[in-house]
């Protein structure tokens, strides 16, 4: 009877030890640390790691300021509803971890037998606990722990992906905002040229063909401006979804893309950094370990029958009570477990090869992203150092030649329009640089080693952000009687 009593204590001891390895915060602390190390921004689980009212106040504070890329990333991590749903996986995974630490319930059975012809009934009671499950409990806990680690890494990786998507959407929206402003200036210049052309045409100083050409330029500029406005609205809407904001019009975006960092990013060690930081690769490595543990467990199960141990108490028809141990086991006659082992071996090899494939893909992604970043930087520098100064010079010389009556007003306005068009291409190139920068940050899996850049390029800011519209300047839009041929 003592043996039976001790056997009955096993489930209780298993239950007591099964709760000892459970994380109290469902792993949100570790997830937040991973995200902050790679983005520089905190991550909170609404209602768990941060009160929802406090979170709402922080969101409101961010929305009241003009957004930068950093502010947008912080806002998305605070307010994106899809990420909040993903965080709930931590609680679900913790519940699964609790269940993995528990023993299966023992099986109680009772039998009542009625003797023929009457008399005292015969009673049988038995209590059986599966032995194999008890033996494999430590292995199941290890697998469950690794699965829980995978959920934490996937959750952190989802936050990093959101941060990368937010940065890209922000740079798209910020670039679109700037381009919309430039296309507005181009339209005003073209409108001024069309207005001068109409006045000259009415005076009989230009032909129908010349008038039609100026009107066509103006309408093209109007169309481009309209397309720029629509693109900016669409980009801002996409950004609002990522930020968890219902009204995209309420977003205040800093109007200028940041200048480029003063130094190029060194390619050395970027691939190794990515292999060490990428959380999707860490998930894949854990998957390989989980498959290895599952393979060991399956091999052990194949060698051991499904054994159950317990006790049975029986009352005979004459009133005598009998008690003793009970053993229940299946016989591996038709299924010796070989197919299950073969399947686990296949899954383990599959995980191993998927890990190698992902490593190769990450290395290639890093090299491609770095090359794209270098090309984008070269284009920005080409505009900044060569094309923009050239067009500044062309506009200045055109003004001098116009003042000397060697150029017509349309030539001068065309020079200004070309300068603005080159400026818009420069903005496109700068936006592409920051998109490439965001892409490289994502494929490396964390912050890039580079100095912080200033927020505003004063040269470009002066070129497009503060100057008056050229067509409104008196010296550039003379009256029709001042027009002269050249």
CSV table of C-alpha atoms in Angstrom, one decimal:
chain,number,residue,atom,x,y,z
A,1,UNK,CA,0.0,0.0,0.0
A,2,UNK,CA,2.9,2.3,0.7
A,3,UNK,CA,4.1,1.8,-2.9
A,4,UNK,CA,0.7,2.7,-4.2
A,5,UNK,CA,0.6,5.8,-2.0
A,6,UNK,CA,4.0,7.0,-3.2
A,7,UNK,CA,2.9,6.5,-6.8
A,8,UNK,CA,-0.1,8.6,-6.2
A,9,UNK,CA,2.2,11.5,-5.0
A,10,UNK,CA,4.0,11.6,-8.4
A,11,UNK,CA,1.3,13.7,-10.1
A,12,UNK,CA,1.2,16.2,-7.2
A,13,UNK,CA,5.0,16.6,-7.2
A,14,UNK,CA,4.9,17.0,-11.0
A,15,UNK,CA,2.3,19.7,-10.6
A,16,UNK,CA,4.3,21.6,-8.0
A,17,UNK,CA,7.5,21.5,-10.1
A,18,UNK,CA,5.7,22.3,-13.3
A,19,UNK,CA,5.0,25.9,-12.3
A,20,UNK,CA,8.5,26.8,-11.2
A,21,UNK,CA,9.9,27.8,-14.6
A,22,UNK,CA,7.1,30.1,-15.8
A,23,UNK,CA,7.9,33.7,-16.6
A,24,UNK,CA,5.8,36.1,-14.6
A,25,UNK,CA,5.4,38.8,-17.3
A,26,UNK,CA,4.8,36.4,-20.2
A,27,UNK,CA,8.2,37.5,-21.6
A,28,UNK,CA,7.2,41.1,-22.5
A,29,UNK,CA,10.3,42.4,-20.7
A,30,UNK,CA,12.7,40.3,-22.9
A,31,UNK,CA,10.7,41.3,-26.1
A,32,UNK,CA,10.9,45.0,-25.2
A,33,UNK,CA,14.6,44.7,-24.6
A,34,UNK,CA,15.2,43.1,-28.0
A,35,UNK,CA,13.2,45.8,-29.7
A,36,UNK,CA,14.8,48.7,-27.9
A,37,UNK,CA,18.3,47.3,-28.6
A,38,UNK,CA,17.5,47.3,-32.3
A,39,UNK,CA,15.4,50.4,-32.8
A,40,UNK,CA,16.2,52.6,-29.8
A,41,UNK,CA,12.5,52.8,-29.0
A,42,UNK,CA,10.5,51.2,-26.2
A,43,UNK,CA,7.8,48.6,-26.6
A,44,UNK,CA,4.8,48.3,-24.3
A,45,UNK,CA,2.0,45.8,-23.9
A,46,UNK,CA,-1.2,47.9,-23.4
A,47,UNK,CA,-2.8,46.9,-20.1
A,48,UNK,CA,0.1,44.7,-19.1
A,49,UNK,CA,3.4,46.6,-19.1
A,50,UNK,CA,1.8,50.0,-19.4
A,51,UNK,CA,-1.6,51.4,-18.4
A,52,UNK,CA,-3.7,52.1,-21.4
A,53,UNK,CA,-4.6,55.6,-20.2
A,54,UNK,CA,-0.9,56.5,-19.9
A,55,UNK,CA,-0.3,55.0,-23.4
A,56,UNK,CA,-3.1,57.1,-24.9
A,57,UNK,CA,-1.5,60.3,-23.4
A,58,UNK,CA,1.8,59.4,-24.9
A,59,UNK,CA,0.2,58.8,-28.3
A,60,UNK,CA,-1.5,62.2,-28.1
A,61,UNK,CA,1.7,64.0,-27.2
A,62,UNK,CA,3.4,62.5,-30.2
A,63,UNK,CA,0.6,63.5,-32.5
A,64,UNK,CA,0.8,67.1,-31.4
A,65,UNK,CA,4.3,67.4,-32.6
A,66,UNK,CA,5.6,67.4,-36.3
A,67,UNK,CA,6.5,63.8,-36.9
A,68,UNK,CA,10.1,62.7,-37.7
A,69,UNK,CA,11.1,59.2,-38.7
A,70,UNK,CA,12.0,58.5,-35.1
A,71,UNK,CA,8.7,59.9,-33.8
A,72,UNK,CA,6.7,57.9,-36.3
A,73,UNK,CA,8.5,54.7,-35.3
A,74,UNK,CA,7.8,55.4,-31.6
A,75,UNK,CA,4.2,56.1,-32.4
A,76,UNK,CA,3.7,52.9,-34.4
A,77,UNK,CA,5.2,50.8,-31.6
A,78,UNK,CA,2.8,52.5,-29.2
A,79,UNK,CA,-0.3,52.6,-31.2
A,80,UNK,CA,-0.4,50.0,-34.0
A,81,UNK,CA,-3.4,47.7,-33.3
A,82,UNK,CA,-2.0,44.8,-35.3
A,83,UNK,CA,1.1,44.8,-33.1
A,84,UNK,CA,-1.1,44.9,-30.0
A,85,UNK,CA,-2.9,41.7,-31.3
A,86,UNK,CA,0.5,40.1,-31.9
A,87,UNK,CA,1.5,40.8,-28.3
A,88,UNK,CA,-1.4,38.7,-27.1
A,89,UNK,CA,0.5,35.7,-28.5
A,90,UNK,CA,2.8,36.0,-25.5
A,91,UNK,CA,-0.1,35.3,-23.1
A,92,UNK,CA,-1.3,32.4,-25.2
A,93,UNK,CA,2.2,30.9,-25.4
A,94,UNK,CA,2.6,31.3,-21.6
A,95,UNK,CA,-0.6,29.3,-21.1
A,96,UNK,CA,0.8,26.6,-23.5
A,97,UNK,CA,3.9,26.6,-21.4
A,98,UNK,CA,1.9,26.0,-18.2
A,99,UNK,CA,0.1,23.1,-19.8
A,100,UNK,CA,3.3,21.5,-21.0
A,101,UNK,CA,4.5,21.5,-17.3
A,102,UNK,CA,1.5,19.5,-16.1
A,103,UNK,CA,1.1,15.8,-15.9
A,104,UNK,CA,-1.7,14.1,-17.7
A,105,UNK,CA,-4.6,13.3,-15.5
A,106,UNK,CA,-4.7,9.7,-14.1
A,107,UNK,CA,-7.4,7.5,-15.4
A,108,UNK,CA,-10.0,6.3,-12.9
A,109,UNK,CA,-12.2,3.3,-13.8
A,110,UNK,CA,-14.9,1.5,-11.9
A,111,UNK,CA,-16.7,-1.8,-12.6
A,112,UNK,CA,-19.8,-3.2,-10.9
A,113,UNK,CA,-20.6,-6.9,-11.5
A,114,UNK,CA,-23.9,-8.4,-10.6
A,115,UNK,CA,-23.7,-12.2,-9.8
A,116,UNK,CA,-26.3,-14.5,-11.5
A,117,UNK,CA,-29.0,-15.6,-9.0
A,118,UNK,CA,-28.5,-12.6,-6.7
A,119,UNK,CA,-26.1,-11.9,-4.0
A,120,UNK,CA,-23.5,-9.2,-3.2
A,121,UNK,CA,-22.2,-7.3,-6.2
A,122,UNK,CA,-18.6,-7.4,-7.2
A,123,UNK,CA,-16.8,-4.0,-7.3
A,124,UNK,CA,-13.6,-3.1,-9.1
A,125,UNK,CA,-11.7,0.2,-9.0
A,126,UNK,CA,-8.5,1.2,-10.6
A,127,UNK,CA,-6.4,4.3,-11.0
A,128,UNK,CA,-3.7,4.4,-13.7
A,129,UNK,CA,-1.1,7.0,-14.6
A,130,UNK,CA,0.7,7.0,-17.9
A,131,UNK,CA,4.3,6.2,-17.1
A,132,UNK,CA,5.8,7.3,-20.5
A,133,UNK,CA,4.3,10.8,-20.1
A,134,UNK,CA,5.9,11.1,-16.7
A,135,UNK,CA,9.3,10.0,-18.0
A,136,UNK,CA,9.1,12.4,-21.0
A,137,UNK,CA,7.9,15.4,-19.0
A,138,UNK,CA,11.3,17.1,-18.8
A,139,UNK,CA,11.7,16.7,-22.5
A,140,UNK,CA,8.3,18.2,-23.1
A,141,UNK,CA,9.1,21.1,-20.9
A,142,UNK,CA,12.3,21.8,-22.9
A,143,UNK,CA,10.4,21.7,-26.1
A,144,UNK,CA,7.6,24.0,-24.7
A,145,UNK,CA,10.3,26.4,-23.4
A,146,UNK,CA,11.9,26.6,-26.8
A,147,UNK,CA,8.5,27.1,-28.4
A,148,UNK,CA,7.9,29.9,-26.0
A,149,UNK,CA,11.2,31.5,-26.9
A,150,UNK,CA,10.2,31.3,-30.5
A,151,UNK,CA,7.0,33.2,-29.8
A,152,UNK,CA,8.9,35.9,-28.0
A,153,UNK,CA,11.4,36.2,-30.9
A,154,UNK,CA,8.5,36.2,-33.5
A,155,UNK,CA,6.8,38.9,-31.5
A,156,UNK,CA,9.9,41.1,-31.3
A,157,UNK,CA,10.5,40.4,-35.0
A,158,UNK,CA,7.0,41.6,-35.8
A,159,UNK,CA,7.7,44.8,-33.9
A,160,UNK,CA,10.9,45.3,-35.9
A,161,UNK,CA,9.1,44.7,-39.2
A,162,UNK,CA,6.5,47.2,-38.2
A,163,UNK,CA,9.3,49.7,-37.4
A,164,UNK,CA,10.9,49.2,-40.8
A,165,UNK,CA,7.6,49.5,-42.6
A,166,UNK,CA,6.8,52.7,-40.7
A,167,UNK,CA,10.2,54.2,-41.5
A,168,UNK,CA,9.7,53.5,-45.2
A,169,UNK,CA,6.1,54.8,-45.2
A,170,UNK,CA,7.2,57.9,-43.4
A,171,UNK,CA,10.0,58.7,-45.9
A,172,UNK,CA,7.6,58.1,-48.7
A,173,UNK,CA,5.1,60.5,-47.2
A,174,UNK,CA,7.7,63.0,-46.3
A,175,UNK,CA,9.2,62.9,-49.8
A,176,UNK,CA,5.7,63.2,-51.3
A,177,UNK,CA,4.9,66.2,-49.2
A,178,UNK,CA,8.1,68.0,-50.4
A,179,UNK,CA,7.5,67.0,-54.0
A,180,UNK,CA,3.9,68.3,-53.8
A,181,UNK,CA,5.3,71.7,-52.7
A,182,UNK,CA,7.8,71.8,-55.6
A,183,UNK,CA,5.3,70.8,-58.2
A,184,UNK,CA,3.1,73.6,-56.9
A,185,UNK,CA,6.0,76.0,-57.6
A,186,UNK,CA,6.5,74.5,-61.0
A,187,UNK,CA,2.8,75.0,-61.8
A,188,UNK,CA,2.9,78.6,-60.7
A,189,UNK,CA,5.9,79.3,-62.9
A,190,UNK,CA,4.2,77.6,-65.9
A,191,UNK,CA,1.0,79.6,-65.1
A,192,UNK,CA,3.0,82.8,-65.1
A,193,UNK,CA,4.5,81.9,-68.5
A,194,UNK,CA,1.1,81.0,-69.9
A,195,UNK,CA,-0.3,84.3,-68.6
A,196,UNK,CA,2.5,86.3,-70.3
A,197,UNK,CA,2.0,84.3,-73.5
A,198,UNK,CA,-1.7,85.1,-73.6
A,199,UNK,CA,-1.0,88.8,-73.2
A,200,UNK,CA,1.7,88.8,-75.9
A,201,UNK,CA,-0.6,86.8,-78.2
A,202,UNK,CA,-3.4,89.3,-77.7
A,203,UNK,CA,-0.9,92.1,-78.6
A,204,UNK,CA,0.1,90.1,-81.7
A,205,UNK,CA,3.7,89.6,-80.5
A,206,UNK,CA,3.8,85.8,-80.6
A,207,UNK,CA,2.3,83.2,-82.9
A,208,UNK,CA,-0.5,80.7,-82.2
A,209,UNK,CA,2.1,78.0,-82.1
A,210,UNK,CA,4.1,79.7,-79.4
A,211,UNK,CA,1.0,80.3,-77.3
A,212,UNK,CA,-0.1,76.7,-77.7
A,213,UNK,CA,3.4,75.5,-76.5
A,214,UNK,CA,3.2,77.6,-73.4
A,215,UNK,CA,-0.4,76.5,-72.6
A,216,UNK,CA,0.7,72.8,-73.1
A,217,UNK,CA,3.5,73.3,-70.6
A,218,UNK,CA,1.2,74.9,-68.1
A,219,UNK,CA,-1.4,72.1,-68.4
A,220,UNK,CA,1.4,69.5,-68.0
A,221,UNK,CA,2.5,71.2,-64.9
A,222,UNK,CA,-1.1,71.3,-63.5
A,223,UNK,CA,-1.4,67.5,-64.2
A,224,UNK,CA,1.9,66.8,-62.5
A,225,UNK,CA,0.9,68.9,-59.5
A,226,UNK,CA,-2.5,67.1,-59.3
A,227,UNK,CA,-0.7,63.7,-59.4
A,228,UNK,CA,1.7,64.9,-56.7
A,229,UNK,CA,-1.2,65.9,-54.4
A,230,UNK,CA,-2.9,62.5,-54.9
A,231,UNK,CA,0.4,60.6,-54.3
A,232,UNK,CA,1.0,62.6,-51.1
A,233,UNK,CA,-2.5,61.8,-49.8
A,234,UNK,CA,-2.1,58.1,-50.5
A,235,UNK,CA,1.3,57.9,-48.9
A,236,UNK,CA,0.0,59.8,-45.8
A,237,UNK,CA,-3.0,57.4,-45.6
A,238,UNK,CA,-0.6,54.4,-45.7
A,239,UNK,CA,1.5,55.9,-43.0
A,240,UNK,CA,-1.6,56.6,-40.8
A,241,UNK,CA,-2.6,52.9,-40.9
A,242,UNK,CA,0.8,51.9,-39.6
A,243,UNK,CA,0.6,54.5,-36.9
A,244,UNK,CA,-2.9,53.4,-35.8
A,245,UNK,CA,-4.3,56.8,-36.6
A,246,UNK,CA,-7.9,56.9,-38.0
A,247,UNK,CA,-7.7,60.3,-39.6
A,248,UNK,CA,-4.7,60.7,-41.9
A,249,UNK,CA,-5.3,64.4,-42.3
A,250,UNK,CA,-4.5,64.9,-38.6
A,251,UNK,CA,-0.9,63.8,-39.1
A,252,UNK,CA,1.7,66.6,-39.0
A,253,UNK,CA,4.8,65.5,-40.9
A,254,UNK,CA,8.1,67.4,-40.8
A,255,UNK,CA,8.3,68.9,-44.3
A,256,UNK,CA,11.8,68.1,-45.2
A,257,UNK,CA,13.7,64.8,-45.7
A,258,UNK,CA,16.8,64.7,-43.5
A,259,UNK,CA,20.2,65.3,-45.0
A,260,UNK,CA,22.5,62.4,-45.7
A,261,UNK,CA,24.8,61.2,-42.9
A,262,UNK,CA,28.3,62.7,-43.2
A,263,UNK,CA,30.0,59.4,-43.6
A,264,UNK,CA,29.3,56.3,-45.6
A,265,UNK,CA,28.4,53.0,-43.8
A,266,UNK,CA,31.3,50.6,-43.7
A,267,UNK,CA,30.4,47.3,-45.4
A,268,UNK,CA,32.8,45.3,-43.2
A,269,UNK,CA,31.1,43.0,-40.6
A,270,UNK,CA,27.6,44.0,-41.8
A,271,UNK,CA,26.8,40.4,-42.9
A,272,UNK,CA,28.1,39.0,-39.6
A,273,UNK,CA,26.1,41.6,-37.7
A,274,UNK,CA,23.0,40.6,-39.6
A,275,UNK,CA,23.5,36.9,-38.8
A,276,UNK,CA,23.9,37.7,-35.1
A,277,UNK,CA,21.0,40.2,-34.9
A,278,UNK,CA,18.3,38.9,-37.2
A,279,UNK,CA,15.5,37.5,-35.1
A,280,UNK,CA,13.8,35.5,-37.9
A,281,UNK,CA,17.1,33.5,-38.1
A,282,UNK,CA,17.1,33.1,-34.4
A,283,UNK,CA,13.6,31.6,-34.7
A,284,UNK,CA,14.8,29.2,-37.4
A,285,UNK,CA,17.7,28.1,-35.2
A,286,UNK,CA,15.3,27.4,-32.3
A,287,UNK,CA,13.1,25.5,-34.7
A,288,UNK,CA,16.0,23.2,-35.6
A,289,UNK,CA,16.6,22.6,-31.9
A,290,UNK,CA,12.9,21.9,-31.3
A,291,UNK,CA,13.0,19.4,-34.1
A,292,UNK,CA,16.1,17.7,-32.6
A,293,UNK,CA,14.3,17.4,-29.2
A,294,UNK,CA,11.2,16.1,-30.9
A,295,UNK,CA,13.3,13.5,-32.7
A,296,UNK,CA,14.9,12.3,-29.5
A,297,UNK,CA,11.4,12.1,-27.9
A,298,UNK,CA,10.0,10.1,-30.8
A,299,UNK,CA,12.9,7.7,-30.8
A,300,UNK,CA,12.4,7.1,-27.0
A,301,UNK,CA,8.7,6.6,-27.5
A,302,UNK,CA,9.4,4.1,-30.2
A,303,UNK,CA,11.6,2.0,-27.9
A,304,UNK,CA,9.2,2.2,-24.9
A,305,UNK,CA,5.6,0.9,-25.0
A,306,UNK,CA,2.8,3.2,-23.9
A,307,UNK,CA,3.0,2.1,-20.3
A,308,UNK,CA,0.5,2.9,-17.6
A,309,UNK,CA,1.0,2.2,-13.9
A,310,UNK,CA,-1.5,2.3,-11.1
A,311,UNK,CA,-3.5,0.5,-8.5
A,312,UNK,CA,-6.6,-1.6,-8.5
A,313,UNK,CA,-9.0,-2.4,-5.6
A,314,UNK,CA,-11.6,-5.1,-6.0
A,315,UNK,CA,-14.4,-6.4,-3.7
A,316,UNK,CA,-15.3,-10.0,-4.3
A,317,UNK,CA,-18.9,-11.3,-4.1
A,318,UNK,CA,-18.1,-12.8,-0.7
A,319,UNK,CA,-17.1,-9.4,0.7
A,320,UNK,CA,-13.3,-9.9,0.5
A,321,UNK,CA,-11.3,-6.8,-0.6
A,322,UNK,CA,-8.3,-7.3,-2.9
A,323,UNK,CA,-5.8,-4.6,-3.7
A,324,UNK,CA,-2.7,-4.5,-5.9
A,325,UNK,CA,-0.7,-2.7,-8.5
A,326,UNK,CA,-2.0,-2.5,-12.1
A,327,UNK,CA,0.0,-2.3,-15.3
A,328,UNK,CA,-1.4,-1.3,-18.7
A,329,UNK,CA,0.7,-1.2,-21.9
A,330,UNK,CA,0.2,-1.4,-25.6
A,331,UNK,CA,2.0,-4.0,-27.7
A,332,UNK,CA,4.0,-2.5,-30.7
A,333,UNK,CA,2.9,-5.2,-33.1
A,334,UNK,CA,1.5,-3.2,-36.0
A,335,UNK,CA,3.2,0.2,-35.4
A,336,UNK,CA,6.7,0.1,-34.0
A,337,UNK,CA,7.1,3.8,-34.3
A,338,UNK,CA,9.5,3.7,-37.3
A,339,UNK,CA,7.4,5.9,-39.5
A,340,UNK,CA,7.1,8.6,-36.7
A,341,UNK,CA,10.8,8.6,-36.3
A,342,UNK,CA,11.3,8.9,-40.1
A,343,UNK,CA,8.9,11.9,-40.2
A,344,UNK,CA,10.7,13.6,-37.3
A,345,UNK,CA,14.1,13.1,-39.1
A,346,UNK,CA,12.7,14.7,-42.2
A,347,UNK,CA,11.4,17.7,-40.3
A,348,UNK,CA,14.8,18.1,-38.5
A,349,UNK,CA,16.7,18.0,-41.8
A,350,UNK,CA,14.2,20.4,-43.3
A,351,UNK,CA,14.7,22.8,-40.5
A,352,UNK,CA,18.5,22.5,-40.9
A,353,UNK,CA,18.3,23.3,-44.6
A,354,UNK,CA,15.9,26.1,-44.1
A,355,UNK,CA,18.3,27.7,-41.6
A,356,UNK,CA,21.2,27.4,-44.1
A,357,UNK,CA,19.0,28.9,-46.9
A,358,UNK,CA,17.9,31.8,-44.7
A,359,UNK,CA,21.5,32.5,-43.8
A,360,UNK,CA,22.5,32.7,-47.4
A,361,UNK,CA,19.5,34.9,-48.2
A,362,UNK,CA,20.4,37.3,-45.4
A,363,UNK,CA,24.0,37.6,-46.6
A,364,UNK,CA,22.7,38.4,-50.1
A,365,UNK,CA,20.1,40.8,-48.8
A,366,UNK,CA,22.7,42.7,-46.9
A,367,UNK,CA,25.0,43.0,-49.9
A,368,UNK,CA,22.1,44.1,-52.2
A,369,UNK,CA,20.9,46.7,-49.6
A,370,UNK,CA,24.4,48.1,-49.1
A,371,UNK,CA,24.9,48.5,-52.9
A,372,UNK,CA,21.5,50.1,-53.3
A,373,UNK,CA,22.4,52.5,-50.5
A,374,UNK,CA,25.8,53.4,-52.1
A,375,UNK,CA,24.1,54.1,-55.4
A,376,UNK,CA,21.4,56.2,-53.8
A,377,UNK,CA,24.1,58.2,-52.0
A,378,UNK,CA,26.1,58.7,-55.2
A,379,UNK,CA,23.0,60.0,-57.0
A,380,UNK,CA,22.2,62.5,-54.2
A,381,UNK,CA,25.8,63.7,-54.2
A,382,UNK,CA,25.7,64.1,-58.0
A,383,UNK,CA,22.6,66.3,-57.7
A,384,UNK,CA,23.9,68.3,-54.8
A,385,UNK,CA,27.5,68.9,-56.0
A,386,UNK,CA,27.0,69.1,-59.8
A,387,UNK,CA,23.5,69.4,-61.2
A,388,UNK,CA,22.0,71.8,-58.6
A,389,UNK,CA,24.9,74.2,-58.8
A,390,UNK,CA,24.9,74.0,-62.6
A,391,UNK,CA,21.2,74.9,-62.7
A,392,UNK,CA,21.8,77.7,-60.2
A,393,UNK,CA,24.4,79.1,-62.5
A,394,UNK,CA,22.1,78.7,-65.6
A,395,UNK,CA,19.3,80.6,-63.8
A,396,UNK,CA,21.7,83.3,-62.7
A,397,UNK,CA,23.2,83.7,-66.2
A,398,UNK,CA,19.7,83.6,-67.7
A,399,UNK,CA,18.7,86.5,-65.4
A,400,UNK,CA,21.8,88.5,-66.5
A,401,UNK,CA,21.1,87.8,-70.2
A,402,UNK,CA,17.5,88.7,-69.7
A,403,UNK,CA,18.4,92.0,-68.1
A,404,UNK,CA,20.7,92.7,-71.0
A,405,UNK,CA,17.8,92.0,-73.4
A,406,UNK,CA,19.6,88.9,-74.8
A,407,UNK,CA,17.0,86.4,-73.6
A,408,UNK,CA,13.3,86.4,-73.7
A,409,UNK,CA,11.0,86.0,-70.7
A,410,UNK,CA,10.0,82.5,-71.7
A,411,UNK,CA,13.7,81.4,-71.7
A,412,UNK,CA,14.1,82.8,-68.2
A,413,UNK,CA,11.0,81.1,-66.9
A,414,UNK,CA,12.0,77.9,-68.5
A,415,UNK,CA,15.3,78.0,-66.8
A,416,UNK,CA,13.6,78.5,-63.5
A,417,UNK,CA,11.2,75.6,-64.2
A,418,UNK,CA,14.1,73.4,-65.1
A,419,UNK,CA,15.9,74.3,-61.9
A,420,UNK,CA,12.7,73.3,-59.9
A,421,UNK,CA,12.5,70.0,-61.9
A,422,UNK,CA,16.1,69.2,-61.1
A,423,UNK,CA,15.2,70.0,-57.4
A,424,UNK,CA,12.3,67.5,-57.5
A,425,UNK,CA,14.7,64.8,-58.9
A,426,UNK,CA,17.1,65.6,-56.1
A,427,UNK,CA,14.3,65.1,-53.6
A,428,UNK,CA,13.4,61.8,-55.2
A,429,UNK,CA,17.0,60.7,-54.9
A,430,UNK,CA,17.2,61.7,-51.3
A,431,UNK,CA,14.0,59.9,-50.6
A,432,UNK,CA,15.4,56.8,-52.3
A,433,UNK,CA,18.5,57.1,-50.1
A,434,UNK,CA,16.5,57.0,-46.9
A,435,UNK,CA,14.4,54.1,-48.3
A,436,UNK,CA,17.6,52.2,-49.0
A,437,UNK,CA,18.9,53.2,-45.6
A,438,UNK,CA,15.7,51.8,-43.9
A,439,UNK,CA,16.0,48.6,-46.0
A,440,UNK,CA,19.6,48.1,-44.9
A,441,UNK,CA,18.6,48.7,-41.3
A,442,UNK,CA,16.0,46.0,-41.6
A,443,UNK,CA,18.1,43.4,-43.3
A,444,UNK,CA,20.9,43.9,-40.8
A,445,UNK,CA,18.4,43.5,-38.0
A,446,UNK,CA,19.3,46.5,-35.9
A,447,UNK,CA,20.6,50.1,-35.8
A,448,UNK,CA,23.4,50.8,-38.3
A,449,UNK,CA,26.8,52.1,-37.1
A,450,UNK,CA,26.9,55.7,-38.3
A,451,UNK,CA,26.9,59.2,-36.9
A,452,UNK,CA,23.7,61.1,-36.5
A,453,UNK,CA,23.0,63.5,-39.3
A,454,UNK,CA,21.5,67.0,-39.1
A,455,UNK,CA,17.8,67.2,-39.9
A,456,UNK,CA,17.9,69.9,-42.5
A,457,UNK,CA,20.1,70.5,-45.6
A,458,UNK,CA,20.2,74.3,-45.6
A,459,UNK,CA,21.2,74.6,-49.3
A,460,UNK,CA,18.2,72.6,-50.5
A,461,UNK,CA,15.9,74.1,-47.9
A,462,UNK,CA,16.8,77.6,-49.2
A,463,UNK,CA,16.3,76.5,-52.8
A,464,UNK,CA,12.7,75.2,-52.4
A,465,UNK,CA,11.5,75.9,-49.0
A,466,UNK,CA,11.6,79.6,-48.4
A,467,UNK,CA,12.1,81.4,-51.8
A,468,UNK,CA,9.2,83.3,-53.2
A,469,UNK,CA,7.6,81.9,-56.4
A,470,UNK,CA,9.7,83.1,-59.3
A,471,UNK,CA,6.7,84.1,-61.4
A,472,UNK,CA,5.7,86.6,-58.7
A,473,UNK,CA,9.0,88.4,-58.7
A,474,UNK,CA,8.7,91.7,-60.7
A,475,UNK,CA,12.0,91.4,-62.4
A,476,UNK,CA,11.2,88.0,-63.8
A,477,UNK,CA,7.7,88.6,-65.1
A,478,UNK,CA,7.8,91.9,-67.0
A,479,UNK,CA,4.9,93.5,-68.7
A,480,UNK,CA,4.2,92.5,-72.3
A,481,UNK,CA,5.6,95.7,-73.7
A,482,UNK,CA,9.0,94.8,-72.1
A,483,UNK,CA,9.2,91.6,-74.1
A,484,UNK,CA,12.0,91.5,-76.7
A,485,UNK,CA,13.4,89.1,-79.1
A,486,UNK,CA,16.8,87.6,-79.0
